Amino acid sequence: IALAVSLVINVFIVAVFAHGMYNKTNKDVKNVCEINHNQHSDIFPNNTELVDVDIFKGGVFLGCQFGILAMYIWAIGILAAGQSSTMTGCYAGQFCMEGFLNLTWTRWKRVLFTRAVAIVPTFFVAFYNNMADLSGMNDMLNAIMSLQLPFATIPTIAFTSNPHIMGEFVNGWLNKLISILLSLLVIGINVFFVVDSVLRSMTDNYILLIGLGLYSIIYLSMCLYLMLHMIMSMGGCKSIANSSPVVSSEVSDKVGRQNCVHVEEPTTNSELSVKYFGNKFSSNFQLETDTAFLSRHVPKYTVNNEFDNAKL
């Protein structure tokens, strides 16, 4: 329900801005503000250039078009969005420190540290610069978050498509297809606009363009690694393993170990053969019965780091 309401609100916002500011000049918007006696009309230059919109100018336009109350409602909404984003960052930092880094902090220390990292730079930018610089920093942060999107969506699809993690709640083929297509669409749009914005602002600085090119190579390589992880979580291990020895030895061993183990039908009642990327390992088990036992327990097998045995 919350996401549906958020979608409707965002569609309305985009529609209002598109109707009122698309293909409009600074003079056009300035005239609207002056007609409605808005005190912030001077932020729009009196020229015929197309208006360059940011969050601050968008709020002023709402005040010019729909009254001063709309501008303050927009400001409260932006403040609430920032608060929500910061709280989400606090929770993400908590899980990372306690899970991945095996660190445990008290709540007030964690909140103080994460809020300081988020607020202190913003405070200095706001104190020593003007609103245009603050809006520019916000646009830059949005661009950075757009580039970080693959590092959230691709692992999410991979984890929810892995039967060893999700069990009976694993994604079906339709969910996988829709998730991949939507992710590719959103990631492609974001990357296009980020690249277009960067190229328009750095056309004469070749050093920055070279640095951007090197960063793009690293960025695309990491995205490719995540995509291989996702494919392996969906059960595409055999095709990846046969692609090249490097991919088979490096990516496969480190990423999709459990999901890439294939359990064969046992030749006897006490032998279970396990194939891992074409290498066959055998271990002896004292099985209770026959296929009924396997159907209940085989999905729960594990393979140790030396790949020399398997255990149910």
Short mmCIF file of C-alpha atoms in Angstrom, two decimals, residues 100-209:
data_model
loop_
_atom_site.label_atom_id
_atom_site.label_comp_id
_atom_site.label_asym_id
_atom_site.label_seq_id
_atom_site.Cartn_x
_atom_site.Cartn_y
_atom_site.Cartn_z
CA PHE A 100 29.66 -8.81 7.57
CA LEU A 101 32.22 -7.16 9.86
CA ASN A 102 31.18 -8.99 13.03
CA LEU A 103 31.10 -5.72 14.97
CA THR A 104 28.55 -4.82 17.62
CA TRP A 105 27.97 -1.21 18.59
CA THR A 106 25.38 0.25 20.89
CA ARG A 107 22.53 1.94 19.10
CA TRP A 108 23.40 5.51 20.10
CA LYS A 109 27.01 5.13 18.90
CA ARG A 110 25.89 3.70 15.58
CA VAL A 111 23.29 6.43 15.05
CA LEU A 112 25.75 9.17 16.07
CA PHE A 113 28.43 7.90 13.70
CA THR A 114 26.18 7.39 10.67
CA ARG A 115 24.34 10.68 11.19
CA ALA A 116 27.63 12.54 11.58
CA VAL A 117 28.93 11.08 8.33
CA ALA A 118 25.72 12.12 6.58
CA ILE A 119 25.05 15.50 8.18
CA VAL A 120 28.44 17.09 8.91
CA PRO A 121 29.57 17.46 5.25
CA THR A 122 26.10 18.72 4.32
CA PHE A 123 26.22 21.29 7.12
CA PHE A 124 29.56 22.70 5.98
CA VAL A 125 28.41 22.87 2.36
CA ALA A 126 25.22 24.67 3.41
CA PHE A 127 27.06 27.04 5.77
CA TYR A 128 29.94 28.08 3.52
CA ASN A 129 28.18 27.96 0.15
CA ASN A 130 24.88 28.95 -1.38
CA MET A 131 21.72 27.08 -2.27
CA ALA A 132 22.94 26.40 -5.81
CA ASP A 133 25.98 24.50 -4.50
CA LEU A 134 23.80 22.52 -2.09
CA SER A 135 21.40 21.61 -4.89
CA GLY A 136 24.34 20.63 -7.08
CA MET A 137 25.66 18.35 -4.35
CA ASN A 138 22.24 16.76 -4.05
CA ASP A 139 22.15 16.11 -7.80
CA MET A 140 25.61 14.55 -7.59
CA LEU A 141 24.49 12.27 -4.75
CA ASN A 142 21.48 11.19 -6.79
CA ALA A 143 23.79 10.35 -9.69
CA ILE A 144 26.04 8.31 -7.39
CA MET A 145 23.04 6.40 -6.04
CA SER A 146 21.96 5.70 -9.61
CA LEU A 147 25.34 4.12 -10.30
CA GLN A 148 25.07 2.06 -7.12
CA LEU A 149 21.72 0.59 -8.12
CA PRO A 150 23.14 -2.60 -9.73
CA PHE A 151 24.92 -3.45 -6.47
CA ALA A 152 21.51 -3.65 -4.78
CA THR A 153 19.18 -5.06 -7.42
CA ILE A 154 21.38 -7.80 -8.91
CA PRO A 155 22.33 -9.44 -5.57
CA THR A 156 18.69 -9.19 -4.46
CA ILE A 157 17.55 -11.11 -7.53
CA ALA A 158 20.39 -13.59 -7.01
CA PHE A 159 19.54 -14.24 -3.35
CA THR A 160 15.79 -14.56 -3.94
CA SER A 161 16.44 -16.94 -6.85
CA ASN A 162 18.70 -19.23 -4.83
CA PRO A 163 16.79 -22.27 -3.51
CA HIS A 164 19.37 -22.83 -0.76
CA ILE A 165 18.48 -19.44 0.70
CA MET A 166 14.76 -19.09 -0.08
CA GLY A 167 13.64 -22.71 0.01
CA GLU A 168 10.03 -23.00 -1.12
CA PHE A 169 9.79 -19.21 -1.52
CA VAL A 170 12.37 -19.09 -4.32
CA ASN A 171 11.51 -16.97 -7.36
CA GLY A 172 9.68 -18.69 -10.19
CA TRP A 173 10.71 -18.21 -13.81
CA LEU A 174 8.14 -15.44 -14.32
CA ASN A 175 9.37 -13.49 -11.29
CA LYS A 176 12.95 -13.91 -12.46
CA LEU A 177 12.12 -12.69 -15.95
CA ILE A 178 10.15 -9.65 -14.78
CA SER A 179 12.78 -8.74 -12.16
CA ILE A 180 15.63 -8.96 -14.64
CA LEU A 181 13.82 -6.94 -17.33
CA LEU A 182 12.76 -4.20 -14.91
CA SER A 183 16.23 -4.02 -13.39
CA LEU A 184 17.88 -3.77 -16.80
CA LEU A 185 15.44 -1.03 -17.82
CA VAL A 186 15.95 1.07 -14.68
CA ILE A 187 19.73 0.54 -14.61
CA GLY A 188 20.02 1.38 -18.31
CA ILE A 189 18.03 4.61 -17.94
CA ASN A 190 20.03 5.71 -14.90
CA VAL A 191 23.40 4.94 -16.47
CA PHE A 192 22.41 6.76 -19.67
CA PHE A 193 21.43 9.95 -17.87
CA VAL A 194 24.50 9.87 -15.61
CA VAL A 195 26.85 9.40 -18.57
CA ASP A 196 25.05 12.08 -20.58
CA SER A 197 25.24 14.55 -17.70
CA VAL A 198 28.93 13.84 -17.06
CA LEU A 199 29.91 14.12 -20.72
CA ARG A 200 28.09 17.44 -21.09
CA SER A 201 29.90 18.90 -18.08
CA MET A 202 33.39 17.46 -18.83
CA THR A 203 33.75 17.82 -22.57
CA ASP A 204 36.96 19.90 -22.31
CA ASN A 205 38.65 18.13 -19.40
CA TYR A 206 40.40 15.15 -20.95
CA ILE A 207 42.09 14.09 -17.71
CA LEU A 208 38.75 13.66 -16.00
CA LEU A 209 37.39 11.83 -19.04
#
